[in-house]
Amino acid sequence: MPLSQESVVRTLFAARHRVTAAVWLLTRDSGSAEDIFQNVSVKALSGSATFEHEGQLLSWAHVVARHEALDWMRRRRPEISVLDEDVLELIEREWTAAPLISGGKVDALRSCLERTPPDSRHLLELRYFEGRSCEEVSQILGVSLDAVYQRLSRLHRQLKSCIEEHLPPASSMATGPAPA
Amino acid sequence: MNQIGESDTMIMRYLDGRLSPVEAAQLSAELRMHPRGRGALRDIAEQAGAMAELARIRGLSPAPPAPAVPPANVFRTRLRPWQAIAALLVFGVGVALTARWWMTRDNRPVLEVLSIVGDLSWTGVAGQQREMLLPGERLPAGTFATAGEGAVARLRFSDATSLILAGNTRVALAGRGQKRAVLYGGILSADVSPQPDESPLIIETPTALLEVLGTAFFVSADADHTTLSVERGRVRLRRLADGGVVEVPAHHAVRASFKIQDSLRPEPTRMPGTHWRLELDDGPAEGIRGDWSGARDGSTSHLTAVPLLQGGKRGSYPVIHHGIGVREPSRPSAGSFVTLTPTSAVRLRYRVKQPATLILFMVTQQPGGQFGGNYEFRQPTSELSPDRDGWTTVSVPLSRFVPLLAHHPNHPAGNAISYLCVRTIDPEPELEVSELRIDAASP
């Protein structure tokens, strides 16, 4: 039986971070990632495609998002190189296979950013909140471009560890104490 | 894969839109082969998206995309002849000096990092330091350190000899020619490929010297004790206090300390029983982490949470949780103290001063002492109802625990626990534990 509209909306909402992240890997622009996700959602709800289960919907959403992102890149930023399409497919398959963690990641990230030292937080805000290129960040901070790359790389690893610490393992939540 | 640093930089340059088509193809080739790199990309993309969402919530609008910066072009300059000769001379001297430096400072990698849970760092013989190492990295001789009770790192020499460092462990490793290790403290298990008779693997601890020709074993050490358990083959142990020597055969264990009157006779290793209880009435035993309070004024004996190093960093500071931890290092069963069965359950009586996420965490060993996996259970304390004194009793079946390493079995039945921890992330709940036991239901 095909998924209802409500199920489609709920599934896409739960997976929105993942789908927009996949688009961002191509466009490297959060605004376009959000726009493309909205386009994909509209297409999913338009009735032109039906989905028998959530996995099928998520695979479809990733494929459609990838094609839209590649079109966007060809039109807007043809000079910027992208990864080979089979690698992008592989990354999307790994995303689709991983369990969805409903909610919590943004809150976990917020908490982790609050604990990040001010200079590191400033670097992240310049790059991801304000969307500046690494070259602009290096000029603002007065450090080399390589230093920006290395610091960002380390900060991302630290954030990953912090976020994982705040999120439960996928299936650990008990519904109540077992009989003693 | 290239050195991790180079691949990290390529990934960041790709995300910055600064790779040439050739470089993008190279990165694609690497990502095609290495899931670790693909995982890193996914993590960065999810974090970037989450930060963009936070920015929208805060009402910040991103700056317009910067114009694309094409990759740097290679350019040429023309040198006058005398400048070219001078440049060649400088280059030649530089090469000679570099070669001499290279030969006298053996920086060739001897170990590969296979997998990590938690934090692994390396200090080279010349004082170079690397933190938060990643799987796939190859490193020269130096000191490796895992941080955090749940930390686990797997390393491998080029001859396939593999090592597992667990918990808070610090070990110096060298592998050119005869392999040597100095275990300053912590837990090391090893699966050693056959070594030449004249150059066994040597492991030094504060209290013992081990010679290993080809075997699988487990050793834990601190400043006062060394416990050796052999799963396969034979290991010769020399007690440093008096030079006493013993050969430990397979399925046997021995403990060496500075007490020369203690027997050095190997004992058969046995899996511990399936029932265990934390004894608190007579004060804290060796291996227990937590502040002990005796029974008084009608209250029961209990342990109060203390800071526990978790490994990893928050910014530049180590990650510290708060709880109680249990080890029983004097056990002959390679330090494990209870065997898990499919019907095992962890029973806990605890109290907190404010709601928190309660985390039960266990490190397990396979029969014979090899690392068996880390497992965890989490539950918000707000989901349970305490009694009128604020104590809550909960029984968590083994089936509720999940592995923290993807390749470990879903349930550790058949393994034995070597470390058990009850903790919260923050100190404010002031966790107290008055009962901790593991029972197995009769079939």
Coordinates of C-alpha atoms in Angstrom, one line a residue:
Chain A
M1 CA 0.0 0.0 0.0
P2 CA 1.5 3.4 -0.9
L3 CA 2.6 5.8 1.8
S4 CA 0.0 8.4 2.7
Q5 CA 0.8 12.0 2.3
E6 CA 1.2 12.3 6.0
S7 CA 3.8 9.5 6.0
V8 CA 5.6 11.2 3.1
V9 CA 5.7 14.5 5.0
R10 CA 6.8 12.9 8.2
T11 CA 9.6 10.8 6.5
L12 CA 10.9 13.8 4.5
F13 CA 10.8 16.0 7.6
A14 CA 12.8 13.4 9.6
A15 CA 15.3 13.1 6.8
R16 CA 15.6 16.7 5.8
H17 CA 19.0 17.3 7.5
R18 CA 20.4 14.3 5.6
V19 CA 19.0 15.2 2.2
T20 CA 20.0 18.8 2.5
A21 CA 23.5 17.7 3.7
A22 CA 23.7 15.5 0.5
V23 CA 22.8 18.5 -1.6
W24 CA 25.3 20.7 0.2
L25 CA 28.0 18.2 -0.6
L26 CA 27.4 19.2 -4.2
T27 CA 26.5 22.8 -4.1
R28 CA 28.5 23.8 -1.0
D29 CA 25.8 26.4 -0.5
S30 CA 23.2 26.1 2.3
G31 CA 20.6 28.4 0.7
S32 CA 20.5 26.3 -2.5
A33 CA 20.5 23.1 -0.4
E34 CA 17.4 24.3 1.4
D35 CA 15.7 25.4 -1.9
I36 CA 16.4 22.0 -3.6
F37 CA 15.1 20.1 -0.6
Q38 CA 11.9 22.1 -0.8
N39 CA 11.6 21.3 -4.5
V40 CA 12.1 17.6 -3.8
S41 CA 9.4 17.8 -1.1
V42 CA 7.0 19.4 -3.5
K43 CA 7.6 16.8 -6.1
A44 CA 7.1 14.0 -3.6
L45 CA 3.8 15.4 -2.5
S46 CA 2.6 16.2 -6.0
G47 CA 1.4 12.7 -6.6
S48 CA 3.6 12.1 -9.7
A49 CA 5.4 9.4 -7.8
T50 CA 4.2 6.9 -5.2
F51 CA 6.2 5.2 -2.6
E52 CA 5.5 1.8 -1.1
H53 CA 7.8 2.3 1.9
E54 CA 10.0 4.9 3.6
G55 CA 13.2 3.5 2.2
Q56 CA 12.0 3.8 -1.3
L57 CA 11.0 7.4 -0.7
L58 CA 14.4 8.3 0.8
S59 CA 16.3 6.7 -2.0
W60 CA 14.1 8.6 -4.5
A61 CA 14.5 11.9 -2.6
H62 CA 18.3 11.5 -2.7
V63 CA 18.4 10.8 -6.4
V64 CA 16.1 13.6 -7.3
A65 CA 18.0 16.0 -5.0
R66 CA 21.3 15.0 -6.5
H67 CA 20.1 15.6 -10.1
E68 CA 18.7 19.0 -9.1
A69 CA 22.0 19.9 -7.4
L70 CA 24.0 18.9 -10.4
D71 CA 21.8 21.0 -12.6
W72 CA 22.2 23.9 -10.2
M73 CA 26.0 23.5 -10.3
R74 CA 26.1 23.4 -14.1
R75 CA 24.0 26.5 -14.4
R76 CA 25.4 28.6 -11.5
R77 CA 28.9 27.4 -10.8
P78 CA 30.2 25.4 -13.8
E79 CA 33.8 26.1 -12.9
I80 CA 33.6 24.3 -9.6
S81 CA 34.5 20.6 -9.6
V82 CA 32.2 18.0 -8.2
L83 CA 32.9 14.4 -7.0
D84 CA 32.2 11.6 -9.4
E85 CA 28.6 10.6 -9.5
D86 CA 29.2 7.0 -8.4
V87 CA 30.9 8.2 -5.3
L88 CA 27.9 10.5 -4.5
E89 CA 25.6 7.5 -5.0
L90 CA 27.7 5.5 -2.6
I91 CA 27.6 8.2 0.0
E92 CA 23.8 8.5 -0.4
R93 CA 23.3 4.8 -0.1
E94 CA 25.3 4.8 3.2
W95 CA 23.2 7.7 4.4
T96 CA 20.0 5.8 3.5
A97 CA 21.2 2.7 5.3
A98 CA 22.0 4.5 8.5
P99 CA 19.1 4.8 11.0
L100 CA 17.4 8.2 11.2
I101 CA 17.8 9.9 14.6
S102 CA 14.7 11.9 14.9
G103 CA 15.5 15.3 16.2
G104 CA 18.2 16.1 18.7
K105 CA 21.2 16.6 16.4
V106 CA 20.6 20.4 16.1
D107 CA 20.2 20.7 19.8
A108 CA 23.2 18.5 20.4
L109 CA 25.2 20.7 18.1
R110 CA 24.0 23.9 19.8
S111 CA 25.1 22.5 23.1
C112 CA 28.5 21.5 21.7
L113 CA 29.0 24.9 20.1
E114 CA 28.4 26.5 23.4
R115 CA 31.2 24.5 24.9
T116 CA 33.5 25.3 22.0
P117 CA 36.2 27.9 22.8
P118 CA 35.3 31.4 21.4
D119 CA 38.0 31.6 18.7
S120 CA 37.0 28.2 17.3
R121 CA 33.3 29.1 17.5
H122 CA 34.1 32.3 15.6
L123 CA 35.8 30.3 12.9
L124 CA 32.8 28.0 12.5
E125 CA 30.4 31.0 12.5
L126 CA 32.3 32.8 9.8
R127 CA 32.4 29.6 7.7
Y128 CA 29.0 28.1 8.2
F129 CA 26.7 30.7 9.8
E130 CA 27.8 33.5 7.5
G131 CA 28.7 31.2 4.6
R132 CA 32.1 32.7 3.9
S133 CA 34.7 31.0 1.8
C134 CA 37.8 29.7 3.6
E135 CA 39.9 32.4 1.9
E136 CA 37.7 35.1 3.3
V137 CA 37.9 33.4 6.7
S138 CA 41.7 33.3 6.5
Q139 CA 41.8 37.0 5.7
I140 CA 39.5 37.9 8.5
L141 CA 41.3 35.9 11.1
G142 CA 44.8 36.7 9.7
V143 CA 45.9 33.1 9.3
S144 CA 46.9 31.0 6.3
L145 CA 44.4 29.2 4.2
D146 CA 46.0 25.9 5.1
A147 CA 45.6 26.7 8.8
V148 CA 41.9 27.4 8.2
Y149 CA 41.5 24.0 6.5
Q150 CA 43.4 22.2 9.3
R151 CA 41.5 23.9 12.1
L152 CA 38.1 23.2 10.5
S153 CA 39.0 19.6 10.0
R154 CA 39.9 19.2 13.7
L155 CA 36.8 21.1 14.8
H156 CA 34.6 18.9 12.8
R157 CA 36.1 15.8 14.4
Q158 CA 35.6 17.3 17.8
L159 CA 32.0 18.3 17.1
K160 CA 31.3 14.7 15.9
S161 CA 32.6 13.3 19.2
C162 CA 30.6 15.8 21.2
I163 CA 27.4 15.3 19.3
E164 CA 27.7 11.5 19.6
E165 CA 28.1 11.9 23.3
H166 CA 24.8 13.7 23.5
L167 CA 22.8 11.4 21.4
P168 CA 21.7 8.0 22.5
P169 CA 22.7 4.8 20.6
A170 CA 20.1 4.0 18.0
S171 CA 18.1 1.5 19.9
S172 CA 18.9 1.9 23.5
M173 CA 15.8 3.8 24.8
A174 CA 13.9 1.6 27.3
T175 CA 10.2 2.2 27.8
G176 CA 10.4 1.5 31.5
P177 CA 12.1 -0.7 34.0
A178 CA 11.8 -4.4 33.5
P179 CA 10.3 -6.3 36.4
A180 CA 13.0 -6.5 39.2
Chain B
M1 CA 45.2 6.1 1.5
N2 CA 47.4 9.1 1.7
Q3 CA 48.4 10.4 5.1
I4 CA 45.2 11.4 6.8
G5 CA 46.3 15.1 7.0
E6 CA 46.5 15.3 3.2
S7 CA 43.1 13.7 2.7
D8 CA 41.5 16.0 5.3
T9 CA 42.9 19.0 3.5
M10 CA 41.6 17.8 0.2
I11 CA 38.2 17.3 1.6
M12 CA 38.2 20.8 3.1
R13 CA 39.4 22.2 -0.2
Y14 CA 36.7 20.4 -2.1
L15 CA 34.1 21.8 0.2
D16 CA 35.6 25.2 -0.3
G17 CA 35.3 24.8 -4.1
R18 CA 39.1 24.9 -4.7
L19 CA 39.9 21.5 -6.3
S20 CA 40.8 21.3 -9.9
P21 CA 39.0 18.6 -12.0
V22 CA 42.1 16.4 -11.7
E23 CA 42.2 16.8 -7.9
A24 CA 38.5 16.2 -7.7
A25 CA 38.9 12.9 -9.6
Q26 CA 41.8 11.9 -7.2
L27 CA 39.6 12.6 -4.2
S28 CA 36.7 10.6 -5.8
A29 CA 39.1 7.7 -6.3
E30 CA 40.2 7.8 -2.6
L31 CA 36.6 8.2 -1.4
R32 CA 35.6 5.3 -3.6
M33 CA 38.0 3.0 -1.7
H34 CA 37.8 4.3 1.8
P35 CA 34.5 4.4 3.8
R36 CA 36.2 6.4 6.5
G37 CA 36.6 9.4 4.2
R38 CA 33.0 9.1 3.0
G39 CA 31.9 9.0 6.6
A40 CA 33.9 12.1 7.4
L41 CA 32.2 13.9 4.5
R42 CA 28.8 12.9 5.7
D43 CA 29.5 14.1 9.2
I44 CA 30.8 17.5 8.0
A45 CA 27.8 18.0 5.7
E46 CA 25.4 17.2 8.5
Q47 CA 27.2 19.6 10.8
A48 CA 27.2 22.3 8.2
G49 CA 23.5 21.9 7.6
A50 CA 22.8 21.9 11.3
M51 CA 24.8 25.1 11.7
A52 CA 22.9 26.7 8.8
E53 CA 19.7 25.8 10.5
L54 CA 20.9 27.4 13.8
A55 CA 21.9 30.5 11.8
R56 CA 18.3 30.7 10.4
I57 CA 16.9 30.3 13.9
R58 CA 19.2 33.2 15.1
G59 CA 18.0 35.3 12.1
L60 CA 21.5 35.5 10.5
S61 CA 21.5 35.4 6.7
P62 CA 24.5 33.9 5.0
A63 CA 26.8 36.1 3.0
P64 CA 26.4 35.7 -0.7
P65 CA 28.6 33.0 -2.2
A66 CA 32.0 34.3 -2.9
P67 CA 33.0 34.2 -6.5
A68 CA 34.6 30.9 -7.5
V69 CA 38.3 30.9 -7.1
P70 CA 39.9 28.7 -9.8
P71 CA 42.7 26.5 -8.6
A72 CA 46.1 28.2 -8.5
N73 CA 47.8 28.1 -11.8
V74 CA 51.3 26.8 -12.2
F75 CA 53.5 29.6 -13.4
R76 CA 57.1 29.9 -14.5
T77 CA 59.7 32.4 -13.9
R78 CA 62.8 32.9 -15.9
L79 CA 66.0 32.7 -14.0
R80 CA 69.3 34.2 -15.1
P81 CA 72.0 31.6 -15.4
W82 CA 73.8 32.5 -12.2
Q83 CA 70.5 32.4 -10.4
A84 CA 69.8 29.0 -11.7
I85 CA 73.2 27.6 -10.7
A86 CA 72.8 29.1 -7.2
A87 CA 69.3 27.6 -6.9
L88 CA 70.6 24.2 -7.9
L89 CA 73.4 24.4 -5.3
V90 CA 71.0 25.4 -2.6
F91 CA 68.7 22.6 -3.6
G92 CA 71.5 20.0 -3.6
V93 CA 72.7 21.0 -0.2
G94 CA 69.1 20.9 1.1
V95 CA 68.6 17.4 -0.3
A96 CA 71.8 16.2 1.4
L97 CA 70.9 17.7 4.7
T98 CA 67.4 16.3 4.5
A99 CA 68.7 12.8 3.7
R100 CA 71.1 12.9 6.6
W101 CA 68.3 14.1 9.0
W102 CA 66.0 11.3 7.6
M103 CA 68.5 8.6 8.2
T104 CA 69.3 9.6 11.7
R105 CA 65.7 10.2 12.7
D106 CA 63.8 7.0 11.6
N107 CA 60.4 8.4 11.0
R108 CA 59.3 5.5 8.9
P109 CA 55.9 4.2 10.0
V110 CA 55.9 1.0 11.9
L111 CA 52.2 0.8 13.0
E112 CA 48.9 1.3 11.4
V113 CA 45.8 2.4 13.3
L114 CA 43.0 0.0 12.5
S115 CA 40.1 1.3 14.6
I116 CA 39.4 3.7 17.5
V117 CA 36.6 4.2 20.0
G118 CA 37.3 7.3 22.0
D119 CA 40.6 9.2 21.8
L120 CA 44.1 8.0 20.7
S121 CA 47.2 10.2 20.7
W122 CA 50.8 9.6 19.7
T123 CA 54.0 11.2 20.9
G124 CA 57.1 10.6 18.7
V125 CA 60.6 9.9 20.0
A126 CA 61.6 13.5 19.2
G127 CA 58.6 14.9 21.0
Q128 CA 56.3 15.3 18.0
Q129 CA 52.6 15.1 19.1
R130 CA 49.5 14.0 17.3
E131 CA 46.1 13.9 18.9
M132 CA 42.8 12.3 17.9
L133 CA 44.3 9.9 15.5
L134 CA 42.2 8.3 12.9
P135 CA 41.9 4.8 11.4
G136 CA 44.2 4.3 8.5
E137 CA 47.0 6.5 9.9
R138 CA 50.5 5.0 9.8
L139 CA 52.9 6.2 12.5
P140 CA 56.5 5.7 13.5
A141 CA 57.7 4.4 16.9
G142 CA 56.5 6.4 19.8
T143 CA 54.1 6.4 22.8
F144 CA 50.4 5.7 22.1
A145 CA 47.8 6.7 24.7
T146 CA 44.1 6.0 24.9
A147 CA 42.0 8.2 27.1
G148 CA 38.7 7.3 28.8
E149 CA 37.5 4.1 30.4
G150 CA 35.7 3.1 27.3
A151 CA 38.4 3.9 24.9
V152 CA 39.6 1.1 22.6
A153 CA 42.3 1.3 19.9
R154 CA 43.4 -1.4 17.6
L155 CA 46.9 -1.1 16.1
R156 CA 48.9 -3.4 13.7
F157 CA 52.5 -3.9 12.9
S158 CA 53.6 -4.7 9.3
D159 CA 53.9 -8.4 10.2
A160 CA 50.2 -8.5 11.2
T161 CA 50.9 -8.5 14.9
S162 CA 47.9 -6.7 16.3
L163 CA 47.5 -4.9 19.6
I164 CA 44.4 -3.6 21.4
L165 CA 44.7 -0.8 23.9
A166 CA 41.7 -0.4 26.2
G167 CA 40.7 2.2 28.8
N168 CA 43.3 4.7 30.0
T169 CA 46.4 3.0 28.6
R170 CA 49.8 4.4 27.7
V171 CA 52.3 2.3 25.9
A172 CA 55.5 3.0 24.0
L173 CA 55.9 0.9 20.9
A174 CA 58.9 0.3 18.6
G175 CA 58.9 -2.1 15.7
R176 CA 62.1 -1.8 13.6
G177 CA 63.7 -5.2 14.0
Q178 CA 62.8 -6.6 17.4
K179 CA 59.5 -5.3 18.6
R180 CA 59.4 -3.7 22.0
A181 CA 56.7 -2.2 24.1
V182 CA 56.7 -0.4 27.4
L183 CA 53.3 -0.6 29.1
Y184 CA 53.4 2.3 31.5
G185 CA 49.8 1.5 32.7
G186 CA 46.5 0.2 31.4
I187 CA 45.3 -2.7 29.4
L188 CA 47.0 -4.3 26.4
S189 CA 45.9 -7.4 24.5
A190 CA 47.8 -8.8 21.6
D191 CA 47.7 -11.4 18.9
V192 CA 51.4 -11.8 18.0
S193 CA 52.5 -13.3 14.7
P194 CA 55.4 -15.7 15.1
Q195 CA 58.6 -13.8 15.9
P196 CA 62.2 -15.0 15.3
D197 CA 63.5 -17.1 18.2
E198 CA 66.4 -14.6 18.8
S199 CA 64.1 -11.6 18.8
P200 CA 60.9 -12.1 20.7
L201 CA 58.4 -9.3 21.3
I202 CA 59.4 -7.7 24.6
I203 CA 56.9 -6.0 26.8
E204 CA 58.0 -4.1 29.9
T205 CA 55.7 -3.0 32.7
P206 CA 56.6 -1.4 36.0
T207 CA 56.8 -4.8 37.7
A208 CA 57.5 -7.4 35.0
L209 CA 59.2 -8.2 31.7
L210 CA 57.4 -10.4 29.1
E211 CA 58.9 -12.2 26.2
V212 CA 56.5 -13.3 23.5
L213 CA 57.3 -15.5 20.5
G214 CA 53.9 -15.9 18.9
T215 CA 50.8 -16.0 20.9
A216 CA 47.6 -14.2 22.0
F217 CA 47.5 -12.8 25.4
F218 CA 46.2 -10.0 27.6
V219 CA 48.2 -7.9 30.1
S220 CA 47.1 -5.2 32.4
A221 CA 49.4 -3.1 34.5
D222 CA 49.6 -0.3 36.9
A223 CA 52.4 1.0 39.1
D224 CA 52.1 -2.0 41.5
H225 CA 50.8 -5.0 39.6
T226 CA 51.0 -6.8 36.2
T227 CA 48.4 -9.4 35.4
L228 CA 49.1 -11.6 32.4
S229 CA 46.6 -14.0 30.9
V230 CA 47.6 -16.2 27.9
E231 CA 45.1 -17.4 25.4
R232 CA 47.4 -19.2 22.9
G233 CA 51.0 -20.1 22.9
R234 CA 53.4 -19.3 25.8
V235 CA 54.7 -16.1 27.3
R236 CA 57.7 -15.9 29.6
L237 CA 57.4 -13.4 32.4
R238 CA 60.2 -12.1 34.6
R239 CA 59.2 -10.4 37.9
L240 CA 61.4 -7.3 38.1
A241 CA 61.4 -7.2 41.9
D242 CA 63.5 -10.4 42.3
G243 CA 64.1 -11.7 38.8
G244 CA 61.8 -14.6 39.3
V245 CA 60.8 -16.2 35.9
V246 CA 57.8 -18.2 34.9
E247 CA 56.5 -19.5 31.6
V248 CA 52.8 -19.0 31.3
P249 CA 51.1 -21.5 29.0
A250 CA 47.8 -21.1 27.2
H251 CA 44.6 -20.7 29.3
H252 CA 46.7 -19.7 32.3
A253 CA 47.2 -16.4 34.1
V254 CA 49.8 -15.0 36.6
R255 CA 50.1 -11.8 38.6
A256 CA 53.4 -10.1 39.4
S257 CA 53.9 -7.3 41.9
F258 CA 56.7 -6.0 44.1
K259 CA 55.8 -8.6 46.7
I260 CA 58.4 -11.2 46.1
Q261 CA 56.7 -13.5 48.7
D262 CA 53.7 -13.9 46.4
S263 CA 53.6 -17.1 44.3
L264 CA 54.5 -16.8 40.6
R265 CA 52.7 -20.0 39.8
P266 CA 50.3 -19.7 36.7
E267 CA 46.7 -20.6 37.5
P268 CA 44.2 -21.8 35.0
T269 CA 42.0 -19.0 33.7
R270 CA 38.3 -19.5 34.3
M271 CA 35.5 -17.5 33.2
P272 CA 33.9 -15.9 36.3
G273 CA 30.5 -16.8 37.5
T274 CA 27.3 -15.4 36.2
H275 CA 26.2 -13.6 39.4
W276 CA 28.0 -10.6 40.8
R277 CA 27.3 -8.0 43.4
L278 CA 29.1 -4.7 44.3
E279 CA 30.0 -5.0 47.9
L280 CA 29.7 -1.7 49.8
D281 CA 29.2 -2.6 53.4
D282 CA 32.9 -2.8 54.3
G283 CA 34.2 0.2 52.3
P284 CA 35.4 0.5 48.8
A285 CA 37.3 -2.4 47.3
E286 CA 40.4 -2.1 45.1
G287 CA 39.4 -1.0 41.6
I288 CA 36.2 0.9 42.6
R289 CA 35.9 4.5 41.5
G290 CA 33.5 6.6 43.5
D291 CA 33.2 8.3 46.9
W292 CA 32.1 5.8 49.5
S293 CA 29.7 6.6 52.3
G294 CA 28.9 4.0 55.0
A295 CA 25.5 3.2 56.3
R296 CA 24.3 5.7 58.9
D297 CA 21.1 7.2 60.2
G298 CA 19.0 4.7 58.4
S299 CA 20.7 5.2 55.0
T300 CA 22.4 2.4 53.2
S301 CA 26.1 2.4 52.1
H302 CA 26.5 4.0 48.7
L303 CA 28.9 5.4 46.2
T304 CA 28.7 9.0 45.0
A305 CA 29.8 9.9 41.5
V306 CA 33.3 11.2 40.8
P307 CA 34.7 12.6 37.6
L308 CA 35.5 9.9 35.0
L309 CA 37.7 10.7 32.0
Q310 CA 35.9 9.8 28.8
G311 CA 38.5 10.6 26.3
G312 CA 38.0 13.0 23.4
K313 CA 37.9 16.8 23.7
R314 CA 35.4 19.5 24.1
G315 CA 37.2 22.3 22.5
S316 CA 40.6 22.1 24.2
Y317 CA 39.4 20.4 27.4
P318 CA 39.0 16.6 28.0
V319 CA 35.6 15.1 28.1
I320 CA 34.7 14.2 31.6
H321 CA 31.5 12.5 32.8
H322 CA 30.5 11.7 36.4
G323 CA 29.8 8.3 37.8
I324 CA 31.1 5.2 39.5
G325 CA 33.3 2.7 37.9
V326 CA 34.0 -0.9 38.8
R327 CA 37.1 -3.0 38.0
E328 CA 38.4 -6.1 39.8
P329 CA 42.0 -6.2 38.6
S330 CA 43.1 -8.9 41.0
R331 CA 40.9 -11.5 39.4
P332 CA 42.8 -14.3 37.7
S333 CA 40.3 -14.3 34.9
A334 CA 42.2 -11.5 33.0
G335 CA 40.4 -8.9 35.2
S336 CA 36.8 -9.9 34.2
F337 CA 34.5 -10.4 37.1
V338 CA 31.1 -11.7 35.8
T339 CA 30.2 -13.8 32.8
L340 CA 27.2 -12.6 30.8
T341 CA 24.4 -15.0 29.6
P342 CA 21.4 -14.2 27.4
T343 CA 19.3 -13.9 30.5
S344 CA 21.7 -11.6 32.4
A345 CA 20.4 -8.3 33.8
V346 CA 22.0 -5.4 35.5
R347 CA 20.1 -4.4 38.6
L348 CA 20.8 -0.9 39.9
R349 CA 19.5 1.2 42.8
Y350 CA 20.4 4.9 42.3
R351 CA 19.5 8.4 43.3
V352 CA 19.9 11.7 41.5
K353 CA 19.2 15.3 42.6
Q354 CA 18.0 16.4 39.2
P355 CA 16.9 14.7 36.0
A356 CA 19.6 13.3 33.8
T357 CA 20.3 10.7 31.3
L358 CA 21.6 7.7 33.1
I359 CA 24.2 5.7 31.2
L360 CA 25.2 2.1 32.0
F361 CA 28.4 1.2 30.2
M362 CA 30.4 -2.1 30.1
V363 CA 33.6 -3.2 28.6
T364 CA 33.7 -6.9 27.9
Q365 CA 36.2 -9.6 27.2
Q366 CA 35.9 -12.8 25.2
P367 CA 36.9 -16.0 26.9
G368 CA 40.7 -15.9 27.1
G369 CA 40.9 -12.2 27.6
Q370 CA 40.7 -10.7 24.1
F371 CA 38.7 -7.5 23.9
G372 CA 35.0 -8.3 23.4
G373 CA 33.3 -5.0 22.8
N374 CA 31.9 -2.0 24.6
Y375 CA 28.1 -1.9 25.3
E376 CA 25.9 0.9 26.5
F377 CA 22.3 1.5 27.8
R378 CA 20.8 5.0 28.3
Q379 CA 17.6 6.1 29.9
P380 CA 16.3 9.5 31.1
T381 CA 15.8 9.3 34.9
S382 CA 12.6 11.2 34.4
E383 CA 11.0 8.1 32.9
L384 CA 11.2 6.3 36.2
S385 CA 9.6 6.9 39.6
P386 CA 11.7 7.0 42.7
D387 CA 10.6 5.9 46.1
R388 CA 9.9 8.5 48.8
D389 CA 13.6 8.6 49.7
G390 CA 14.5 9.4 46.1
W391 CA 16.0 6.0 45.3
T392 CA 15.1 4.3 42.0
T393 CA 15.5 0.6 41.3
V394 CA 15.8 -0.6 37.8
S395 CA 16.7 -3.9 36.2
V396 CA 18.1 -3.7 32.7
P397 CA 18.2 -6.9 30.7
L398 CA 21.3 -7.6 28.5
S399 CA 19.1 -7.3 25.4
R400 CA 18.7 -3.5 26.1
F401 CA 22.4 -2.9 25.7
V402 CA 23.7 -1.8 22.3
P403 CA 27.3 -2.2 21.0
L404 CA 29.4 0.9 20.5
L405 CA 31.4 -0.7 17.7
A406 CA 29.5 -1.6 14.6
H407 CA 31.3 -4.9 14.0
H408 CA 30.6 -6.3 17.5
P409 CA 27.7 -8.6 18.2
N410 CA 24.4 -7.1 19.2
H411 CA 24.6 -8.8 22.6
P412 CA 27.7 -9.7 24.5
A413 CA 26.3 -13.0 25.9
G414 CA 29.2 -15.3 26.5
N415 CA 31.6 -12.5 27.2
A416 CA 32.7 -11.4 30.6
I417 CA 32.6 -7.8 32.0
S418 CA 36.0 -6.3 32.9
Y419 CA 34.7 -2.8 33.5
L420 CA 31.2 -1.5 34.5
C421 CA 30.3 2.1 34.9
V422 CA 27.1 4.0 35.9
R423 CA 27.3 7.7 35.0
T424 CA 25.7 10.9 33.9
I425 CA 27.2 13.4 31.5
D426 CA 27.1 16.4 33.9
P427 CA 27.9 16.6 37.6
E428 CA 24.8 18.4 38.8
P429 CA 22.7 15.3 39.3
E430 CA 25.2 14.1 41.9
L431 CA 24.5 10.5 41.1
E432 CA 24.5 8.0 44.0
V433 CA 24.5 4.2 43.7
S434 CA 23.6 1.9 46.6
E435 CA 23.2 -1.3 44.8
L436 CA 24.8 -2.7 41.6
R437 CA 24.5 -6.3 40.7
I438 CA 24.3 -8.7 37.7
D439 CA 22.2 -11.7 37.8
A440 CA 21.3 -14.4 35.3
A441 CA 17.8 -15.9 35.4
S442 CA 17.7 -19.6 35.6
P443 CA 16.9 -21.2 32.3

